C-alpha positions as a printed Julia matrix, in Angstrom:
93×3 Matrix{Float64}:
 34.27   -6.2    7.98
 34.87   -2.68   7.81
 31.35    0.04   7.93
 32.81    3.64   6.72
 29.35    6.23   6.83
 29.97    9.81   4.8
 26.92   12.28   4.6
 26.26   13.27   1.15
 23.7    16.33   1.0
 20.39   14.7    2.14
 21.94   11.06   1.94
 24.33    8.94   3.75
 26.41    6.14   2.48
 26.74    3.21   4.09
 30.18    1.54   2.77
 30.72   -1.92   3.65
 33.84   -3.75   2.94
 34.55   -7.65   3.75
 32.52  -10.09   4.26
 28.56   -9.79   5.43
 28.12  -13.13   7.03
 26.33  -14.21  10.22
 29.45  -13.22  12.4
 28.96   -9.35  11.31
 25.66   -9.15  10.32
 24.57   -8.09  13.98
 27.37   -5.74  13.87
 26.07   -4.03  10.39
 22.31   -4.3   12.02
 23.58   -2.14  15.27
 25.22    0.47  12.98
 22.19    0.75  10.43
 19.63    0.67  13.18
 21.77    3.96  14.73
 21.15    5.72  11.06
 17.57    4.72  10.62
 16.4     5.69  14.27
 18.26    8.94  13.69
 15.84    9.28  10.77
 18.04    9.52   8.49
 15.85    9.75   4.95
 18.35    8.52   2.56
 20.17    5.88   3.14
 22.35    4.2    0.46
 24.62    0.97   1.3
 26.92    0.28  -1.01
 28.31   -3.4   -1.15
 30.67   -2.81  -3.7
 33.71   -3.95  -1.62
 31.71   -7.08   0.18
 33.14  -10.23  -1.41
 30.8   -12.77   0.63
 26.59  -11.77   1.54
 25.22  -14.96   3.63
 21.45  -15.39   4.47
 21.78  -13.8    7.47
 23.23  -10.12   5.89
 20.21  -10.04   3.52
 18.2   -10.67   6.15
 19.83   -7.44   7.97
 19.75   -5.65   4.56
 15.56   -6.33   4.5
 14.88   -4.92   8.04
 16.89   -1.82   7.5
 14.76   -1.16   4.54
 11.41   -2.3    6.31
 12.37    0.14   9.43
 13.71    2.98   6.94
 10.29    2.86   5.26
  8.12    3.11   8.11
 10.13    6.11   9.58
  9.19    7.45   6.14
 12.44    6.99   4.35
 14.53    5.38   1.54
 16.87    3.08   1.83
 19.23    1.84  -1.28
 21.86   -1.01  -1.69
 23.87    0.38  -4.58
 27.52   -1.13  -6.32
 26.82   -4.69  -5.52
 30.05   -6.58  -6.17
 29.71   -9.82  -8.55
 29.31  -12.54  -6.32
 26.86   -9.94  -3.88
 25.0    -9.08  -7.42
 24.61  -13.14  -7.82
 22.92  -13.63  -4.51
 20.4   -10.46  -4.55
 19.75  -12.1   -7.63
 18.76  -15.75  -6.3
 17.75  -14.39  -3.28
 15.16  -12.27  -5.65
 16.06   -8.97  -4.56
């Protein structure tokens, strides 16, 4: 999995490219955790070069967004790839 971050006025990206399974999902929680305790208000992940989102990186995905909110922030997944799309979808996200 590769994590590239690029500030963007007020916002900063997030790309993720690979897979988000359980073997990087602690790797993508350290690196978002970094952003959102730097209180960073925007924060927009794009998934649109992830090919594989297990439980586990939703799971990752939904604390990042809990944590962004309470620091009083946003926090977007944007460009979902097809088979990420499919499981926000089931997952009901």
């Amino acid at each position: 999995m590769q994590i590239v971050k690029r500030q963007r006025g007020e916002t900063l990206e997030v790309a993720v490219a690979g897979r988000l399974d359980a073997h990087w999902a602690e790797q993508l929680s350290l690196e978002l955790s970094a952003v959102v305790r730097g209180r960073v208000r925007r924060i927009v992940v794009d998934l649109g070069k992830v090919d594989f989102l297990s439980s586990a990186g939703i799971r990752v995905l939904l604390q990042q967004a809990k944590q962004a909110k309470a620091f009083g922030g946003t926090f977007r997944v944007a460009n979902p790839a097809p088979p990420v799309k499919t499981v926000l979808a089931l997952a009901g996200l």
